[in-house]
Amino acid sequence: MAPPAKIRALLPPTQAEATSTKIADLEARGLIAPEAAAGLEAVAARYAVAVTPTMLGLIDREDPQDPIRAQFIPQTLELVQTPQESADPIDDAAFSPLPGLVHRYEDRVLLKVVSACPVYCRFCFRREMVGPGGEALVGDHLDQALEYIRARPQIFEVILTGGDPFMVSPRRARDLTQALAAIAHVKVLRWHTRVPVVAPERVREDFVQALRAEGVATWVAIHANHPREFTPAAQEAIGRMREAGISLVSQSVLLRGVNDRLDVLQELMRGFVALGVKPYYLHHPDLAPGTGHFRLPIAKGQELMRGLRRTLTGLAQPTYVLDVPGGAFKAPLDLPYVQESAAGLQLLDGTGHWHDYKG
Ligand SMILES: *Cc1c(COP(=O)(O)O)cnc(C)c1O
Ligand code: SF4
């Protein structure tokens, strides 16, 4: 979706412009009302704040319901915590044999390479762990993680995450890539990142080249939640990765007030496909503290998914998933398109009608 004209006038941000990390700065930019600032300091004291120039430039300042604002500008609602919410909502800790490493599924591990992100999303499921100045996976901890992977031939895929792993320098990205590619049984490196849309200037040619290595396929899962996030600079960053032969998939979070409408989700998923990015996951928000205002009923998400199934090319279909608290698995949440009937089976068509199938 092209941004409204009054927003486009604010683009492009100059790269010299800094990321906003302070309530006072957001107030000075007119994104926080002076009377709200004091209350929001308590939010900022608890959860990291950062909004990149690219995202600042996308916010329609006259719209209090702006979907970009909702994702990055703190709200006092974040101080409301429900009993179901948890600091580690998907129980990474229980599946972490070593610092910075999570091994939940036999054939793949997560490596948390940095704790910093370019932005701090207000709905983040790791919001208690991410932030500036946190630990990076370097030195002995990195060596131990690599040794763990080397010793387990069943590990086929390494997923680089964080924080946002695209926050590392091109040199560190290359060192990580080369070290992992040197392990014969590791065939796939997958980076999960929000950088290509929120800080596309970081995805320079040298960084992209650093992600490639002989003997491994590099995949990048790009996190975007609203079609307006596909700025020209983001499109170019994604194009550079495609041209380098990197396989691209998407990751989005279904968020109240951001993308909980069929037309917005359609445009988001089509936006990915048009850029050569295969929609992969649409996450139901995890039970992270202070994020209740973003969660919608799963039944509503299922209805939106049926809408996508009815209207979009198969290429544009994500899987709607929930990480089950306790950390056991990612549960697909889609409603079934097949049900048992007295005659055999019934199949649901695109208009909402069930058809008997006897086979
Ligand atoms: C989500 C997740 C993965 C990746 O799951 P895929 O379904 O392969 O994308 C891997 N490890 C952990 C610990 C996860 O939470
Ligand atoms: S970029 Fe990802 S890890 Fe970082 S704050 Fe946003 S959702 Fe959390």
CSV table of N, CA, C and O in Angstrom, one decimal, residues 226-309:
chain,number,residue,atom,x,y,z
A,226,HIS,N,2.8,-4.9,8.3
A,226,HIS,CA,1.9,-4.0,7.7
A,226,HIS,C,2.4,-3.6,6.3
A,226,HIS,O,3.6,-3.4,6.2
A,227,PRO,N,1.5,-3.6,5.3
A,227,PRO,CA,2.1,-3.4,3.9
A,227,PRO,C,2.8,-2.0,3.7
A,227,PRO,O,3.7,-1.9,2.9
A,228,ARG,N,2.5,-1.1,4.6
A,228,ARG,CA,3.2,0.2,4.5
A,228,ARG,C,4.7,0.1,4.8
A,228,ARG,O,5.5,0.9,4.5
A,229,GLU,N,5.1,-1.0,5.4
A,229,GLU,CA,6.5,-1.3,5.8
A,229,GLU,C,7.3,-1.5,4.5
A,229,GLU,O,8.6,-1.5,4.6
A,230,PHE,N,6.7,-1.9,3.4
A,230,PHE,CA,7.5,-2.1,2.2
A,230,PHE,C,7.8,-0.8,1.5
A,230,PHE,O,7.3,-0.5,0.4
A,231,THR,N,8.7,0.0,2.1
A,231,THR,CA,9.2,1.2,1.5
A,231,THR,C,10.1,0.9,0.3
A,231,THR,O,10.6,-0.2,0.2
A,232,PRO,N,10.3,1.9,-0.5
A,232,PRO,CA,11.3,1.7,-1.6
A,232,PRO,C,12.6,1.2,-1.1
A,232,PRO,O,13.2,0.3,-1.7
A,233,ALA,N,13.1,1.7,0.0
A,233,ALA,CA,14.4,1.2,0.6
A,233,ALA,C,14.3,-0.2,1.0
A,233,ALA,O,15.3,-1.0,0.8
A,234,ALA,N,13.2,-0.6,1.6
A,234,ALA,CA,13.0,-2.0,2.0
A,234,ALA,C,13.0,-2.9,0.8
A,234,ALA,O,13.6,-4.0,0.8
A,235,GLN,N,12.3,-2.5,-0.2
A,235,GLN,CA,12.2,-3.3,-1.5
A,235,GLN,C,13.6,-3.5,-2.1
A,235,GLN,O,13.9,-4.6,-2.5
A,236,GLU,N,14.4,-2.4,-2.0
A,236,GLU,CA,15.8,-2.6,-2.6
A,236,GLU,C,16.6,-3.5,-1.7
A,236,GLU,O,17.3,-4.4,-2.2
A,237,ALA,N,16.5,-3.4,-0.4
A,237,ALA,CA,17.2,-4.3,0.5
A,237,ALA,C,16.8,-5.8,0.2
A,237,ALA,O,17.7,-6.7,0.1
A,238,ILE,N,15.5,-6.0,0.1
A,238,ILE,CA,15.1,-7.4,-0.2
A,238,ILE,C,15.6,-7.8,-1.6
A,238,ILE,O,16.0,-9.0,-1.8
A,239,GLY,N,15.6,-6.9,-2.5
A,239,GLY,CA,16.1,-7.2,-3.9
A,239,GLY,C,17.6,-7.6,-3.8
A,239,GLY,O,18.0,-8.6,-4.6
A,240,ARG,N,18.4,-6.9,-3.0
A,240,ARG,CA,19.8,-7.3,-2.9
A,240,ARG,C,20.0,-8.7,-2.4
A,240,ARG,O,20.8,-9.5,-2.9
A,241,MET,N,19.1,-9.1,-1.5
A,241,MET,CA,19.2,-10.5,-0.9
A,241,MET,C,18.8,-11.5,-2.0
A,241,MET,O,19.5,-12.5,-2.2
A,242,ARG,N,17.8,-11.2,-2.7
A,242,ARG,CA,17.3,-12.1,-3.8
A,242,ARG,C,18.4,-12.3,-4.9
A,242,ARG,O,18.7,-13.4,-5.3
A,243,GLU,N,19.0,-11.2,-5.2
A,243,GLU,CA,20.0,-11.2,-6.3
A,243,GLU,C,21.2,-12.1,-5.9
A,243,GLU,O,21.9,-12.6,-6.7
A,244,ALA,N,21.4,-12.1,-4.6
A,244,ALA,CA,22.6,-12.9,-4.0
A,244,ALA,C,22.2,-14.3,-3.9
A,244,ALA,O,23.1,-15.1,-3.4
A,245,GLY,N,21.0,-14.7,-4.3
A,245,GLY,CA,20.7,-16.1,-4.2
A,245,GLY,C,20.2,-16.6,-2.9
A,245,GLY,O,20.2,-17.8,-2.6
A,246,ILE,N,19.7,-15.7,-2.0
A,246,ILE,CA,19.2,-16.0,-0.7
A,246,ILE,C,17.7,-16.3,-0.9
A,246,ILE,O,17.0,-15.6,-1.5
A,247,SER,N,17.3,-17.4,-0.2
A,247,SER,CA,15.9,-17.8,-0.3
A,247,SER,C,15.2,-17.0,0.8
A,247,SER,O,15.6,-16.9,1.9
A,248,LEU,N,14.0,-16.5,0.5
A,248,LEU,CA,13.3,-15.5,1.4
A,248,LEU,C,11.9,-16.0,1.8
A,248,LEU,O,11.1,-16.4,0.9
A,249,VAL,N,11.6,-16.0,3.1
A,249,VAL,CA,10.3,-16.3,3.6
A,249,VAL,C,9.9,-15.2,4.5
A,249,VAL,O,10.7,-14.3,4.9
A,250,SER,N,8.6,-15.1,4.9
A,250,SER,CA,8.1,-14.0,5.7
A,250,SER,C,7.7,-14.6,7.1
A,250,SER,O,7.5,-15.8,7.3
A,251,GLN,N,7.6,-13.6,8.0
A,251,GLN,CA,7.1,-13.9,9.3
A,251,GLN,C,6.3,-12.6,9.7
A,251,GLN,O,6.8,-11.5,9.6
A,252,SER,N,5.1,-12.8,10.2
A,252,SER,CA,4.3,-11.7,10.6
A,252,SER,C,3.6,-12.1,11.9
A,252,SER,O,3.4,-13.2,12.2
A,253,VAL,N,3.2,-11.1,12.7
A,253,VAL,CA,2.4,-11.3,13.9
A,253,VAL,C,1.1,-10.7,13.7
A,253,VAL,O,1.0,-9.5,13.2
A,254,LEU,N,0.0,-11.4,14.0
A,254,LEU,CA,-1.3,-10.9,13.9
A,254,LEU,C,-1.6,-10.0,15.1
A,254,LEU,O,-1.6,-10.5,16.2
A,255,LEU,N,-1.8,-8.7,14.8
A,255,LEU,CA,-1.9,-7.8,15.9
A,255,LEU,C,-3.1,-6.9,15.8
A,255,LEU,O,-3.4,-6.3,14.7
A,256,ARG,N,-3.9,-6.8,16.9
A,256,ARG,CA,-5.0,-5.9,17.0
A,256,ARG,C,-4.6,-4.5,16.7
A,256,ARG,O,-3.6,-4.0,17.2
A,257,GLY,N,-5.3,-3.8,15.8
A,257,GLY,CA,-5.0,-2.4,15.5
A,257,GLY,C,-3.8,-2.2,14.6
A,257,GLY,O,-3.5,-1.1,14.2
A,258,VAL,N,-3.3,-3.3,14.1
A,258,VAL,CA,-2.2,-3.2,13.1
A,258,VAL,C,-2.6,-3.9,11.8
A,258,VAL,O,-2.5,-3.3,10.7
A,259,ASN,N,-2.9,-5.2,11.9
A,259,ASN,CA,-3.2,-5.9,10.7
A,259,ASN,C,-4.4,-6.9,10.9
A,259,ASN,O,-4.4,-7.9,10.2
A,260,ASP,N,-5.3,-6.6,11.8
A,260,ASP,CA,-6.4,-7.5,12.0
A,260,ASP,C,-7.6,-7.3,11.1
A,260,ASP,O,-8.7,-7.3,11.6
A,261,ARG,N,-7.3,-7.0,9.8
A,261,ARG,CA,-8.3,-6.8,8.8
A,261,ARG,C,-8.0,-7.5,7.6
A,261,ARG,O,-6.8,-7.6,7.2
A,262,LEU,N,-9.0,-8.1,6.9
A,262,LEU,CA,-8.7,-8.9,5.7
A,262,LEU,C,-7.9,-8.1,4.7
A,262,LEU,O,-7.0,-8.6,4.1
A,263,ASP,N,-8.4,-6.9,4.4
A,263,ASP,CA,-7.7,-6.1,3.3
A,263,ASP,C,-6.3,-5.8,3.6
A,263,ASP,O,-5.4,-5.9,2.8
A,264,VAL,N,-6.0,-5.6,4.9
A,264,VAL,CA,-4.6,-5.3,5.3
A,264,VAL,C,-3.7,-6.6,5.2
A,264,VAL,O,-2.6,-6.5,4.6
A,265,LEU,N,-4.3,-7.7,5.6
A,265,LEU,CA,-3.5,-8.9,5.5
A,265,LEU,C,-3.3,-9.3,4.0
A,265,LEU,O,-2.2,-9.8,3.7
A,266,GLN,N,-4.3,-9.1,3.2
A,266,GLN,CA,-4.2,-9.4,1.8
A,266,GLN,C,-3.0,-8.6,1.2
A,266,GLN,O,-2.2,-9.2,0.5
A,267,GLU,N,-3.0,-7.3,1.5
A,267,GLU,CA,-2.0,-6.5,0.9
A,267,GLU,C,-0.6,-6.8,1.4
A,267,GLU,O,0.4,-6.8,0.7
A,268,LEU,N,-0.6,-7.2,2.7
A,268,LEU,CA,0.7,-7.6,3.3
A,268,LEU,C,1.2,-8.9,2.6
A,268,LEU,O,2.4,-8.9,2.2
A,269,MET,N,0.4,-9.9,2.5
A,269,MET,CA,0.9,-11.2,1.9
A,269,MET,C,1.2,-11.0,0.4
A,269,MET,O,2.2,-11.5,-0.1
A,270,ARG,N,0.4,-10.2,-0.3
A,270,ARG,CA,0.7,-10.0,-1.7
A,270,ARG,C,1.9,-9.2,-1.8
A,270,ARG,O,2.7,-9.4,-2.7
A,271,GLY,N,2.2,-8.3,-0.9
A,271,GLY,CA,3.4,-7.4,-0.9
A,271,GLY,C,4.6,-8.3,-0.8
A,271,GLY,O,5.6,-8.2,-1.5
A,272,PHE,N,4.6,-9.3,0.1
A,272,PHE,CA,5.7,-10.3,0.2
A,272,PHE,C,5.9,-11.0,-1.1
A,272,PHE,O,7.0,-11.1,-1.6
A,273,VAL,N,4.8,-11.6,-1.6
A,273,VAL,CA,4.9,-12.4,-2.8
A,273,VAL,C,5.5,-11.6,-4.0
A,273,VAL,O,6.3,-12.0,-4.8
A,274,ALA,N,5.0,-10.3,-4.1
A,274,ALA,CA,5.5,-9.5,-5.2
A,274,ALA,C,7.0,-9.2,-5.1
A,274,ALA,O,7.6,-8.9,-6.1
A,275,LEU,N,7.5,-9.3,-3.9
A,275,LEU,CA,8.9,-9.1,-3.7
A,275,LEU,C,9.7,-10.4,-3.7
A,275,LEU,O,10.9,-10.4,-3.5
A,276,GLY,N,9.0,-11.5,-4.0
A,276,GLY,CA,9.7,-12.8,-4.1
A,276,GLY,C,9.9,-13.4,-2.8
A,276,GLY,O,10.8,-14.2,-2.6
A,277,VAL,N,9.1,-13.0,-1.8
A,277,VAL,CA,9.2,-13.6,-0.4
A,277,VAL,C,8.0,-14.5,-0.2
A,277,VAL,O,6.9,-14.0,-0.3
A,278,LYS,N,8.3,-15.7,0.1
A,278,LYS,CA,7.1,-16.7,0.3
A,278,LYS,C,6.6,-16.5,1.8
A,278,LYS,O,7.3,-16.7,2.7
A,279,PRO,N,5.3,-16.1,1.9
A,279,PRO,CA,4.7,-16.1,3.2
A,279,PRO,C,4.8,-17.4,4.0
A,279,PRO,O,4.5,-18.5,3.4
A,280,TYR,N,5.3,-17.3,5.2
A,280,TYR,CA,5.6,-18.5,6.0
A,280,TYR,C,4.8,-18.6,7.2
A,280,TYR,O,3.9,-19.5,7.3
A,281,TYR,N,5.0,-17.8,8.2
A,281,TYR,CA,4.2,-17.8,9.4
A,281,TYR,C,3.4,-16.5,9.6
A,281,TYR,O,4.0,-15.4,9.5
A,282,LEU,N,2.2,-16.7,10.1
A,282,LEU,CA,1.4,-15.6,10.7
A,282,LEU,C,1.3,-16.1,12.2
A,282,LEU,O,0.6,-17.1,12.4
A,283,HIS,N,2.0,-15.4,13.1
A,283,HIS,CA,2.0,-15.8,14.5
A,283,HIS,C,0.8,-15.2,15.2
A,283,HIS,O,0.6,-14.0,15.1
A,284,HIS,N,0.1,-16.0,16.0
A,284,HIS,CA,-0.7,-15.5,17.0
A,284,HIS,C,0.2,-14.9,18.1
A,284,HIS,O,1.1,-15.6,18.5
A,285,PRO,N,-0.1,-13.7,18.7
A,285,PRO,CA,0.9,-13.2,19.6
A,285,PRO,C,1.0,-14.1,20.9
A,285,PRO,O,0.1,-14.7,21.3
A,286,ASP,N,2.3,-14.2,21.3
A,286,ASP,CA,2.5,-15.0,22.5
A,286,ASP,C,2.1,-14.2,23.7
A,286,ASP,O,1.9,-13.0,23.7
A,287,LEU,N,2.1,-14.9,24.9
A,287,LEU,CA,1.6,-14.4,26.1
A,287,LEU,C,2.7,-13.6,26.8
A,287,LEU,O,3.1,-13.9,28.0
A,288,ALA,N,3.3,-12.6,26.1
A,288,ALA,CA,4.4,-11.8,26.7
A,288,ALA,C,3.8,-10.7,27.6
A,288,ALA,O,2.6,-10.3,27.3
A,289,PRO,N,4.5,-10.3,28.6
A,289,PRO,CA,3.9,-9.4,29.6
A,289,PRO,C,3.5,-8.0,29.0
A,289,PRO,O,4.3,-7.5,28.2
A,290,GLY,N,2.3,-7.5,29.3
A,290,GLY,CA,1.9,-6.2,28.9
A,290,GLY,C,1.6,-6.1,27.4
A,290,GLY,O,1.7,-5.1,26.8
A,291,THR,N,1.2,-7.2,26.8
A,291,THR,CA,0.8,-7.2,25.4
A,291,THR,C,-0.6,-7.6,25.1
A,291,THR,O,-1.0,-7.9,23.9
A,292,GLY,N,-1.4,-7.7,26.2
A,292,GLY,CA,-2.8,-8.1,26.0
A,292,GLY,C,-3.6,-7.3,25.0
A,292,GLY,O,-4.5,-7.8,24.3
A,293,HIS,N,-3.3,-6.0,24.9
A,293,HIS,CA,-4.0,-5.1,24.0
A,293,HIS,C,-3.8,-5.4,22.5
A,293,HIS,O,-4.5,-4.9,21.6
A,294,PHE,N,-2.8,-6.3,22.2
A,294,PHE,CA,-2.5,-6.7,20.9
A,294,PHE,C,-3.2,-8.0,20.5
A,294,PHE,O,-3.2,-8.3,19.3
A,295,ARG,N,-3.6,-8.7,21.5
A,295,ARG,CA,-4.1,-10.1,21.2
A,295,ARG,C,-5.6,-10.1,20.8
A,295,ARG,O,-6.4,-9.4,21.5
A,296,LEU,N,-6.0,-10.8,19.8
A,296,LEU,CA,-7.4,-10.9,19.4
A,296,LEU,C,-7.8,-12.4,19.6
A,296,LEU,O,-6.9,-13.2,19.8
A,297,PRO,N,-9.1,-12.6,19.7
A,297,PRO,CA,-9.5,-14.0,19.8
A,297,PRO,C,-8.9,-14.9,18.7
A,297,PRO,O,-8.9,-14.5,17.5
A,298,ILE,N,-8.5,-16.1,19.0
A,298,ILE,CA,-8.0,-17.0,18.0
A,298,ILE,C,-9.1,-17.3,16.9
A,298,ILE,O,-8.8,-17.3,15.7
A,299,ALA,N,-10.4,-17.3,17.3
A,299,ALA,CA,-11.5,-17.5,16.4
A,299,ALA,C,-11.5,-16.4,15.3
A,299,ALA,O,-11.8,-16.6,14.1
A,300,LYS,N,-11.1,-15.1,15.7
A,300,LYS,CA,-11.0,-14.0,14.7
A,300,LYS,C,-9.9,-14.3,13.8
A,300,LYS,O,-10.0,-14.0,12.6
A,301,GLY,N,-8.8,-14.7,14.3
A,301,GLY,CA,-7.6,-15.0,13.4
A,301,GLY,C,-8.0,-16.1,12.4
A,301,GLY,O,-7.6,-16.1,11.2
A,302,GLN,N,-8.7,-17.1,12.9
A,302,GLN,CA,-9.1,-18.2,12.0
A,302,GLN,C,-10.0,-17.7,10.9
A,302,GLN,O,-9.9,-18.2,9.7
A,303,GLU,N,-10.9,-16.8,11.2
A,303,GLU,CA,-11.8,-16.2,10.2
A,303,GLU,C,-11.0,-15.5,9.2
A,303,GLU,O,-11.3,-15.6,8.0
A,304,LEU,N,-10.0,-14.7,9.7
A,304,LEU,CA,-9.2,-13.9,8.7
A,304,LEU,C,-8.4,-14.9,7.8
A,304,LEU,O,-8.3,-14.7,6.6
A,305,MET,N,-7.9,-16.0,8.4
A,305,MET,CA,-7.2,-17.0,7.6
A,305,MET,C,-8.1,-17.6,6.5
A,305,MET,O,-7.7,-17.8,5.4
A,306,ARG,N,-9.4,-17.9,6.9
A,306,ARG,CA,-10.3,-18.4,5.9
A,306,ARG,C,-10.5,-17.4,4.7
A,306,ARG,O,-10.6,-17.7,3.6
A,307,GLY,N,-10.5,-16.1,5.1
A,307,GLY,CA,-10.6,-15.0,4.1
A,307,GLY,C,-9.4,-15.0,3.2
A,307,GLY,O,-9.6,-14.9,2.0
A,308,LEU,N,-8.2,-15.2,3.7
A,308,LEU,CA,-7.0,-15.3,2.9
A,308,LEU,C,-7.1,-16.5,1.9
A,308,LEU,O,-6.8,-16.4,0.8
A,309,ARG,N,-7.5,-17.6,2.5
A,309,ARG,CA,-7.6,-18.8,1.7
A,309,ARG,C,-8.5,-18.7,0.5
A,309,ARG,O,-8.3,-19.2,-0.6
